[in-house]
Coordinates of C-alpha atoms and ligand atoms in Angstrom, one line a residue:
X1 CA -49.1 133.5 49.5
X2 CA -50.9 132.4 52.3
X3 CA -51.6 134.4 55.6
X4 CA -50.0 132.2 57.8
X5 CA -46.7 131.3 55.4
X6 CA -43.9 130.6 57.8
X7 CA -42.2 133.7 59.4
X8 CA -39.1 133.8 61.0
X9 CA -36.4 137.1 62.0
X10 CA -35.4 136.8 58.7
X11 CA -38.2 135.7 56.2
X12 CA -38.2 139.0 55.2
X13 CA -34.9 138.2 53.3
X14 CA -36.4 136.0 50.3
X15 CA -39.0 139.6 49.8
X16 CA -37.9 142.6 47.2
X17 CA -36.2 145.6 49.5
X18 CA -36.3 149.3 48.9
X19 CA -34.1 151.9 50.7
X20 CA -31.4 149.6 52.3
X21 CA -27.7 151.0 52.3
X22 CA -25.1 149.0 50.2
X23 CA -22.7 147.9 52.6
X24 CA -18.9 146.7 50.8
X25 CA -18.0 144.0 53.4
X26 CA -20.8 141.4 54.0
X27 CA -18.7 140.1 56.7
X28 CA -18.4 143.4 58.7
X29 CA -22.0 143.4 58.6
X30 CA -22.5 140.0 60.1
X31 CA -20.0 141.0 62.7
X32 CA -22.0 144.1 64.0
X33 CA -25.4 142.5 63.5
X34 CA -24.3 139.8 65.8
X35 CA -22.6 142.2 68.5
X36 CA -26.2 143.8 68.5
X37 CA -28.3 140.6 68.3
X38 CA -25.8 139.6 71.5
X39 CA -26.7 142.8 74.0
X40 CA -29.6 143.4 76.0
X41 CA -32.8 144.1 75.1
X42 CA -33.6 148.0 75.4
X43 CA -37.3 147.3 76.5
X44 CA -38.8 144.9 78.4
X45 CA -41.6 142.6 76.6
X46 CA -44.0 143.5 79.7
X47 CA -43.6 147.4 78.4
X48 CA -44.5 146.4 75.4
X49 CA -47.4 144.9 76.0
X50 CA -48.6 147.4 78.1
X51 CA -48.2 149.9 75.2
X52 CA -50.7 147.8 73.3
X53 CA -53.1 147.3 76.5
X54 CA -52.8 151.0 76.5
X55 CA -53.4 151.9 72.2
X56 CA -56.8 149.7 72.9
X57 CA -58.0 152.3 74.4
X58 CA -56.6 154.9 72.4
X59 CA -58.7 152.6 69.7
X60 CA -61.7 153.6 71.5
X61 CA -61.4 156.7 72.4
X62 CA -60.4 156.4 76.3
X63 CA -56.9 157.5 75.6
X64 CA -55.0 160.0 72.7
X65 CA -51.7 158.9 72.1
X66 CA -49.0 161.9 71.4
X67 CA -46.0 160.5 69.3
X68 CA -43.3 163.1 68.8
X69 CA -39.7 163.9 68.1
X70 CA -37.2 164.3 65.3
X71 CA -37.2 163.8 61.4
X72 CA -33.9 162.1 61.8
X73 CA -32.4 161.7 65.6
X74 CA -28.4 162.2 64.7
X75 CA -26.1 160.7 67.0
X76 CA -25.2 164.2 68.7
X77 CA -28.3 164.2 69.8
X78 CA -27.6 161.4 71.9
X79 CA -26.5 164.3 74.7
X80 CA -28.3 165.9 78.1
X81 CA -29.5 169.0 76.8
X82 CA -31.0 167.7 73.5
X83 CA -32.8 164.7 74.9
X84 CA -34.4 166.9 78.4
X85 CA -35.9 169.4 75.8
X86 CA -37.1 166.8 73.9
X87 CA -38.8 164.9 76.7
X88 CA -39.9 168.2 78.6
X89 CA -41.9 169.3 75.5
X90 CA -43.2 166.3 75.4
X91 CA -44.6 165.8 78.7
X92 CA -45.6 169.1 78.8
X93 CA -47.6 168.8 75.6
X94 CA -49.1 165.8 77.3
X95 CA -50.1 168.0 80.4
X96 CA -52.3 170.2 78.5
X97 CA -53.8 167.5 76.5
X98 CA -54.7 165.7 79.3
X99 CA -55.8 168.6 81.1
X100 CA -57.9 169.4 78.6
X101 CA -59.6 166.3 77.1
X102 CA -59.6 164.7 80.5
X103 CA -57.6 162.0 78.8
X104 CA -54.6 159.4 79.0
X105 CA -52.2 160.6 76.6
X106 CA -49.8 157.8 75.9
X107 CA -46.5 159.3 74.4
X108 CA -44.3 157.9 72.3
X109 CA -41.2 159.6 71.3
X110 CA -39.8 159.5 67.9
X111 CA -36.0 158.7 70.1
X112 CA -33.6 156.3 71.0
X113 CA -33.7 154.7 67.3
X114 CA -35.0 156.8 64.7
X115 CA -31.4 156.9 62.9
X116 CA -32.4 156.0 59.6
X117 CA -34.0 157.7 56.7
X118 CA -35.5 156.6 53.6
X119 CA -34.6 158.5 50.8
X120 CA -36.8 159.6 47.5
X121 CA -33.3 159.4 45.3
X122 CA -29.9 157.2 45.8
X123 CA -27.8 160.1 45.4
X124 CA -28.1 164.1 46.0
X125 CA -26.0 166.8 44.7
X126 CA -24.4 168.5 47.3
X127 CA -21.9 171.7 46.1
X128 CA -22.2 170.9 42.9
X129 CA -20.6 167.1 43.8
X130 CA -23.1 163.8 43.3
X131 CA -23.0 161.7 46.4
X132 CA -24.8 159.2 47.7
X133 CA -27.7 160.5 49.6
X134 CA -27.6 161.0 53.3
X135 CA -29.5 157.9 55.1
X136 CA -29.4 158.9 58.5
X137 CA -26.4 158.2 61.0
X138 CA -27.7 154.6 61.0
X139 CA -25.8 154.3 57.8
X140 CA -22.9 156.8 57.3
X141 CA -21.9 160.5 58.3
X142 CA -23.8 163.1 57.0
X143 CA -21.0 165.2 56.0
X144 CA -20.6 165.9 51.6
X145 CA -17.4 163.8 50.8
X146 CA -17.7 160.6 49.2
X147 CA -15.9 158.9 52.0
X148 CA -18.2 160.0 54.7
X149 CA -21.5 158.7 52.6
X150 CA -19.8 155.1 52.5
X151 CA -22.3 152.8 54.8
X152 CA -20.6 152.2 58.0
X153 CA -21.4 148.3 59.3
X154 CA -20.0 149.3 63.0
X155 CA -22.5 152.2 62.8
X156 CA -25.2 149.4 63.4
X157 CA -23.7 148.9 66.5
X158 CA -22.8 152.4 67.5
X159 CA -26.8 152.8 67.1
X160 CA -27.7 150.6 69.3
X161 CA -25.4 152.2 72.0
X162 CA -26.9 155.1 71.3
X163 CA -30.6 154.4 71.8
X164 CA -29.9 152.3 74.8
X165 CA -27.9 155.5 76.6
X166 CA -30.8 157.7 75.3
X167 CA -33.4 155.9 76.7
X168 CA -31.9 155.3 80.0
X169 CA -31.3 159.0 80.5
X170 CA -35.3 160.0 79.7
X171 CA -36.4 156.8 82.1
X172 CA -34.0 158.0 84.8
X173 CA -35.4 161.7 83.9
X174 CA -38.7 160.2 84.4
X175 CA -38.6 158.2 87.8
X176 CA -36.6 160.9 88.9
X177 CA -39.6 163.5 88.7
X178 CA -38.4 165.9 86.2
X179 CA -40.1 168.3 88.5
X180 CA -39.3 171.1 86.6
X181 CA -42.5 171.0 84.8
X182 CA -44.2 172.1 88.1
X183 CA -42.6 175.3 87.9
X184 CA -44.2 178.5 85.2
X185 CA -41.0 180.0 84.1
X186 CA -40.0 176.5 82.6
X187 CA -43.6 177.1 80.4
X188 CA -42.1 180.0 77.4
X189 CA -45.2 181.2 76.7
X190 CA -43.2 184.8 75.9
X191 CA -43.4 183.6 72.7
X192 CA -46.9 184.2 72.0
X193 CA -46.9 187.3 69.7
X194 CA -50.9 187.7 69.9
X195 CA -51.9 188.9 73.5
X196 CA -55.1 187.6 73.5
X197 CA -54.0 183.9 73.0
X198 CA -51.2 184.0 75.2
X199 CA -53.8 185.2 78.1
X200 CA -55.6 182.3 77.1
X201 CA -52.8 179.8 77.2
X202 CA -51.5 181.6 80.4
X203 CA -54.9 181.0 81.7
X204 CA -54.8 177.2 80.8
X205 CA -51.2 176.7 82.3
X206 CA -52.0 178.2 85.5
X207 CA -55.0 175.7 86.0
X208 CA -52.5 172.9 85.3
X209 CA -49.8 173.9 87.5
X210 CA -52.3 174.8 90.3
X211 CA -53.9 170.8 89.3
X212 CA -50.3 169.7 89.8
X213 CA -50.1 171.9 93.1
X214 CA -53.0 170.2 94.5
X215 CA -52.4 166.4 93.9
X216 CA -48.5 167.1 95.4
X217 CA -50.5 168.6 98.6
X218 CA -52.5 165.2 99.0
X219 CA -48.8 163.8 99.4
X220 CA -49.0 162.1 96.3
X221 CA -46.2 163.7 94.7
X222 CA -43.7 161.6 93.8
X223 CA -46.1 159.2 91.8
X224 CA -47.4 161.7 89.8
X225 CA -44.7 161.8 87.6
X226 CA -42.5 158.7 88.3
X227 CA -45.5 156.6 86.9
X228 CA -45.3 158.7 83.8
X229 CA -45.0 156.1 80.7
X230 CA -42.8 156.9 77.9
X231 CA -42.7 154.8 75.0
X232 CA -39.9 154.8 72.2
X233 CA -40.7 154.4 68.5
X234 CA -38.8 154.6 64.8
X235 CA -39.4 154.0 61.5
X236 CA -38.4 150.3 61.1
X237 CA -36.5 151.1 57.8
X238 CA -33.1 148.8 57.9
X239 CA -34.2 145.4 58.2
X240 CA -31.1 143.7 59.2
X241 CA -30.8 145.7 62.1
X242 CA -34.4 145.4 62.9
X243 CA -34.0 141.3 63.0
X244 CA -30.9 141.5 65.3
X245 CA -33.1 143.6 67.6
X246 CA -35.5 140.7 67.7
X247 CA -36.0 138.2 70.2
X248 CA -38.4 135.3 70.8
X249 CA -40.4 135.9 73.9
X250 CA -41.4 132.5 76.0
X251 CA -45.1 132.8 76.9
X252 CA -45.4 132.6 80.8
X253 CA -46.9 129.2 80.5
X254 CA -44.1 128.3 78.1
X255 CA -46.7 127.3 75.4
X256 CA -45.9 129.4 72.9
X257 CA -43.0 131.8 71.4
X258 CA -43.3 134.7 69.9
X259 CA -41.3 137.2 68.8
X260 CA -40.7 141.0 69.3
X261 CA -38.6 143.7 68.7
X262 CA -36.8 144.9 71.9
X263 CA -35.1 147.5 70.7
X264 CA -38.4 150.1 70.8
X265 CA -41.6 149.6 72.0
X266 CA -43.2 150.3 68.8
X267 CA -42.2 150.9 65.1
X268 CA -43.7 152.2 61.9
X269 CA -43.5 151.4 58.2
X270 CA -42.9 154.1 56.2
X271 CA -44.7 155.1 53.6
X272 CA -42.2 154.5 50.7
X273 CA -42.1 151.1 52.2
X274 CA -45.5 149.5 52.7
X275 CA -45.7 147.4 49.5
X276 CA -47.7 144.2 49.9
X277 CA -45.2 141.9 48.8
X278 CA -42.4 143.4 50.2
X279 CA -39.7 143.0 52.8
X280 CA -40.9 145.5 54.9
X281 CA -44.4 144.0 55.8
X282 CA -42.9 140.9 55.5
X283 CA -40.6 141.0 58.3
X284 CA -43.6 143.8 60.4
X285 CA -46.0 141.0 60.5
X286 CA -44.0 138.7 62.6
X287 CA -43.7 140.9 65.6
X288 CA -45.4 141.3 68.6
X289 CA -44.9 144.6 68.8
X290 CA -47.7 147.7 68.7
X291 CA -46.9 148.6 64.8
X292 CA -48.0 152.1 63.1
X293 CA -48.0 151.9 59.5
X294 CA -47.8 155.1 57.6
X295 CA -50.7 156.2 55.0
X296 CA -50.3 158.4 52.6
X297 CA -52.5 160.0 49.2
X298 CA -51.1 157.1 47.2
X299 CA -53.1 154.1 49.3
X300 CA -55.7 152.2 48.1
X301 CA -58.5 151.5 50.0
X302 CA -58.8 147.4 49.1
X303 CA -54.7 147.7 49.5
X304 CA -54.9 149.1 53.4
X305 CA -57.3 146.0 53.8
X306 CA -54.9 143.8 52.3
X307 CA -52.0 144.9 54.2
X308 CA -54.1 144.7 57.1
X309 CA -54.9 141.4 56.8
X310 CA -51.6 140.4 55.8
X311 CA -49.9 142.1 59.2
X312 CA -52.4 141.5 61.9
X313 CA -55.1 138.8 60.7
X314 CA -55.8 138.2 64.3
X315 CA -57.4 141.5 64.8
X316 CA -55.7 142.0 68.4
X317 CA -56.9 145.7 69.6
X318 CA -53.9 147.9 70.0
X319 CA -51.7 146.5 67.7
X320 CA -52.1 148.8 64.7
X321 CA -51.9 152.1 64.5
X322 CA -52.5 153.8 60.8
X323 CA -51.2 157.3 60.9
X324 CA -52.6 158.6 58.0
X325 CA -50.5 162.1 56.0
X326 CA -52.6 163.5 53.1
X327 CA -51.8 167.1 53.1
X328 CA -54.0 170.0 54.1
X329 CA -57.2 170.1 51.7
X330 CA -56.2 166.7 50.2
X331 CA -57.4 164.6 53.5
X332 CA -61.1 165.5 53.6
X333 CA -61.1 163.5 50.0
X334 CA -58.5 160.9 50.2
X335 CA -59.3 159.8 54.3
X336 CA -62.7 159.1 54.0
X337 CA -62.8 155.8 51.5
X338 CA -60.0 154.0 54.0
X339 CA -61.6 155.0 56.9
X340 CA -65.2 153.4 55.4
X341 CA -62.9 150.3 54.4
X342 CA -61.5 149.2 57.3
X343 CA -64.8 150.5 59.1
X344 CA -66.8 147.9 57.0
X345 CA -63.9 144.9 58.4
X346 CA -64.9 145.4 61.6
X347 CA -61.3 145.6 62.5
X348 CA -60.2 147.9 65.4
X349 CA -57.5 150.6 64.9
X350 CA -55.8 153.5 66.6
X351 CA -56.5 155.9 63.5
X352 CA -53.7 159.0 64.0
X353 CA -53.1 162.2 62.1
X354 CA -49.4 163.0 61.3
X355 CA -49.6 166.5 59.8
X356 CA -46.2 166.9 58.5
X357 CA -45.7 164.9 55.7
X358 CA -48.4 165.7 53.2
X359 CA -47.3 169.4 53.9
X360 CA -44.2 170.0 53.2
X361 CA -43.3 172.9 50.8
X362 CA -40.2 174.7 49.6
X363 CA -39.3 178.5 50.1
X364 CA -38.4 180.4 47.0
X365 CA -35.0 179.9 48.0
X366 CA -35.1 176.3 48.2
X367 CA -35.4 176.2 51.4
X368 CA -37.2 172.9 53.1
X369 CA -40.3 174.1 55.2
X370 CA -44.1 173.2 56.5
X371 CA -46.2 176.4 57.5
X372 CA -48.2 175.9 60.7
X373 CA -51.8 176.9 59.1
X374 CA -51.4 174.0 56.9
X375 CA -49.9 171.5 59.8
X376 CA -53.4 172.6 61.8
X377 CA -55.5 172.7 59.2
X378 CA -55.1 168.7 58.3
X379 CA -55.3 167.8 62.0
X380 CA -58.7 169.7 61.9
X381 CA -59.7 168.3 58.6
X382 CA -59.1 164.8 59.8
X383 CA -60.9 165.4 63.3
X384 CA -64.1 166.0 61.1
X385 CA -63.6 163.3 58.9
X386 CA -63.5 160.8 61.9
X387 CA -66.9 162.6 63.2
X388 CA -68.6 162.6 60.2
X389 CA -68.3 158.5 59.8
X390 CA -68.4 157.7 63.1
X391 CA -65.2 156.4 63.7
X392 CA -62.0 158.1 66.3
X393 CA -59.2 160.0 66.3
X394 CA -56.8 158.5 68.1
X395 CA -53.9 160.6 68.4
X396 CA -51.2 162.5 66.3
X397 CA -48.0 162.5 65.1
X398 CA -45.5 165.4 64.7
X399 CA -41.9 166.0 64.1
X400 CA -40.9 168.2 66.7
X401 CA -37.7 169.4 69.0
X402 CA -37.8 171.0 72.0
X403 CA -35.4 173.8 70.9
X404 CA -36.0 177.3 69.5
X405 CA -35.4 176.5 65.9
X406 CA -36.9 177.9 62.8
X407 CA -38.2 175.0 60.5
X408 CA -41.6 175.7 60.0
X409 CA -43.1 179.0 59.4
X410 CA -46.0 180.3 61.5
X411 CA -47.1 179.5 64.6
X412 CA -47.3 182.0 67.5
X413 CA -43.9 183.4 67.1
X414 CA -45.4 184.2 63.6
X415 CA -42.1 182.9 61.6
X416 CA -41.9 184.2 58.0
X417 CA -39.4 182.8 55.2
X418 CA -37.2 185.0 56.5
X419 CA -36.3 183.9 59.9
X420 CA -35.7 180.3 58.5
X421 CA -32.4 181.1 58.1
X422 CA -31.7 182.1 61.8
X423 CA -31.6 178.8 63.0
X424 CA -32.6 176.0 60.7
X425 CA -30.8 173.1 62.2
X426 CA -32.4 169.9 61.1
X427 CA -30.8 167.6 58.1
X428 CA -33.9 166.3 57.2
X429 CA -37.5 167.5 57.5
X430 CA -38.6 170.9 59.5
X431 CA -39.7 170.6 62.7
X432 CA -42.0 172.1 65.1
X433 CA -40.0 174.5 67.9
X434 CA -41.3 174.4 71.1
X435 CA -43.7 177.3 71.1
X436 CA -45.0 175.5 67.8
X437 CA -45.2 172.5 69.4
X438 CA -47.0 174.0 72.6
X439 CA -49.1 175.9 70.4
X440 CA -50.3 172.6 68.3
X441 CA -51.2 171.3 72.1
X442 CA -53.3 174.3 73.0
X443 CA -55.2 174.1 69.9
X444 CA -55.6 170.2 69.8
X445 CA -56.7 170.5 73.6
X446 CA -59.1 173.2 72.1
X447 CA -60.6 170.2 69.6
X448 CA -61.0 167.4 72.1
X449 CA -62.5 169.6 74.9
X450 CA -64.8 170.1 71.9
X451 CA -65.4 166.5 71.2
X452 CA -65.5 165.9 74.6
X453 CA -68.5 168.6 74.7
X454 CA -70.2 166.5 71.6
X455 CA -69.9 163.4 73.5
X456 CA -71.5 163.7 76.7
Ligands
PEP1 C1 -41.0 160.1 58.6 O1 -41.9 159.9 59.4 O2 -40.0 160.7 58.8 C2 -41.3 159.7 57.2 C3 -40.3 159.5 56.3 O3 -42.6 159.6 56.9 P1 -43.4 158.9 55.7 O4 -42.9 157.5 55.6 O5 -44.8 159.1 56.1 O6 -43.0 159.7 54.5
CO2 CO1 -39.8 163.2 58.3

């Protein structure tokens, strides 16, 4: 196969496919795909470039990027109170990485798209009853009767309703100010079981807020925050979807065409999809789009350079984005020979860390959770990796919700197994609450003030 073989939209549909849904009526599915191929686009190609321009410098160490949100977005969480936590822990997050690091944080929130899961088996027994298993509401509804698992084709439409009124509501929250941030009660740090740290992080918020304080007395108020960028991201897991969300982009001078996805800014293989051949990085190659490929223990390093090659032989800085999840104590051996192989290409990357999905355990109970120390300790572990050869990273990647659930265990509330139960709300993996997620912000600020020590 050469490099440069012919792509189009649909090329990827001649490749082998993992984790689609089998849909009954082909013709429904044309229907819906062409409804969605016939809307607007939900981002602008300009955006879109401007998150590459932006993951250059992540690439170099001028800017971290912060990508955040659910597991699996449901469709109720297309609503006011789920998406204005979601974007306040966000920013806020950002705030104190910024603050800290003296950085750009570019976020990107895992939102307005990230409706489809793949799964590690076809089916799942739920009750006692085999059913298919749950793909996301991309595909189906979640509840356990064999009627509700059958793949819905108009739910490929109803998804792109739903990422388009999600996204207008966090850009109107955006240029609207979404002052709130300014004020201290809207920062929980109650939370914080150990008095020392929340001194410290009490300490840390009230030099922000007095920061924000200042530049709003220079009268420079309202662009402070309506400038704010948010980016949206998903996995890009159902291809046929993904293709109708494609469009071909006219260069200004008219000279050449392009294509990209305008349906997120940017969007990720997974890492049950990345093989060489396959559909996936068939279709991912062709798009203009900032991509984030996901690497995981099983990755070979002359494979990542392969793939590589394969999806961006141009080299174009910002357009890849490898967010590598090992596992606690498994990344200081596994990250090391792909970081020295794509080193040794010369190639620029935005190398990230996503903690969660090399560290996921089960309570005795059978309960789905990831405990905090281990979430920390492979950020930490991949910081040092990236120091010891010389290379950067970028930014990180978490599963998070701005809501008081109990997912993961740890974390300044110090959760146990116990309190899972109280409010365990996700249908796919745990997530971080929001004094887990503020905590992971404090102590990732911690790290790059450090680095930021080391380097000048
Ligand atoms: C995910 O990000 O939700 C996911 C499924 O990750 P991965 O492909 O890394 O397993
Ligand atoms: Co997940």
């Amino acid at each position: 196969m050469s490099q440069r073989a012919a792509w189009t939209p649909g090329s990827w549909r001649s490749r082998p496919i993992l984790q689609q849904p089998q849909y009954r009526d082909p013709q429904a599915v044309a229907a819906a795909l062409a409804t969605v191929a016939g809307l607007p686009p939900l981002v602008a190609p300009g955006e879109v470039e401007a998150l590459r321009r932006h993951l250059a410098l992540a690439a170099q160490g001028k800017a971290f990027v912060l990508q955040g949100g659910d597991c699996a977005e449901r469709f109720q969480d297309c609503a006011k109170d789920p998406i204005e936590s979601k974007l306040k822990i966000l920013l806020q997050m950002s705030l104190v990485l910024t603050f800290s690091a003296r950085l750009p944080v570019i976020r990107v929130a895992r939102m307005a798209g990230q409706y489809a899961k793949p799964r590690s088996a076809d089916t799942e027994i739920v009750d006692g009853v085999e059913l298919p298993s749950y793909r996301g509401d991309h595909v189906h509804r979640i509840e356990a009767t064999a009627a509700a698992r059958e793949p819905d084709p108009q739910r490929l439409v109803e998804a792109y309703f739903r990422s388009a009124a999600t996204l207008n509501y966090a850009r109107a929250l955006l240029d609207g100010g979404f002052a709130d941030l300014h004020k201290p009660h809207h920062w929980r740090l109650e939370f914080v079981r150990s008095s020392t740290h929340r001194a410290e992080y009490e300490a840390l918020v009230e030099r922000i807020l007095d920061a924000l304080d200042f530049v709003e007395s220079t009268g420079v108020e309202s662009s402070t925050f309506s400038t704010v960028e948010l980016f949206s991201s998903h996995e890009g897991l159902l291809l046929a979807y993904e293709e109708a969300a494609t469009r071909a982009v006219v260069s200004p001078d008219k000279a050449a065409t392009h294509y990209m996805n305008l349906g997120a800014h940017m969007l990720w293989i997974g890492d049950r999809t990345r093989a060489l051949d396959g559909a996936h990085v068939e279709y991912f190659r062709g798009i203009d789009n900032p991509i984030g490929i996901k690497v995981g223990p099983s990755m070979v390093p002359a494979d990542l350079v392969r793939l590589l090659d394969v999806v961006e032989p141009d080299d174009r800085p910002g357009r890849i984005m490898l967010i590598t999840r090992m596992g606690a104590g498994v990344a200081a051996a596994k990250l090391p020979p792909l970081v020295e192989a794509v080193r040794a290409t010369g190639r620029t990357v935005v190398w990230c860390s996503d903690p969660m999905h090399g560290n996921g355990t089960k309570t005795q109970g059978g309960i789905k959770t990831r405990d905090l120390r281990n979430i920390h300790a492979e950020v930490v572990e991949t910081f040092e990796v990236h120091e010891r050869l010389g290379t950067i990273l970028g930014g990180v990647h978490f599963e998070l919700t701005g809501e008081d659930v109990t997912e993961c265990v740890g974390g300044p509330q110090e959760l146990g197994e116990a309190d899972l139960a109280r409010s365990y709300e996700t249908f796919c993996d745990p997530r971080l609450n929001y004094a887990q997620s503020l905590e992971m912000a404090f102590l990732l600020a911690k790290r790059l003030e450090s680095r930021r020590g080391k380097r000048s």
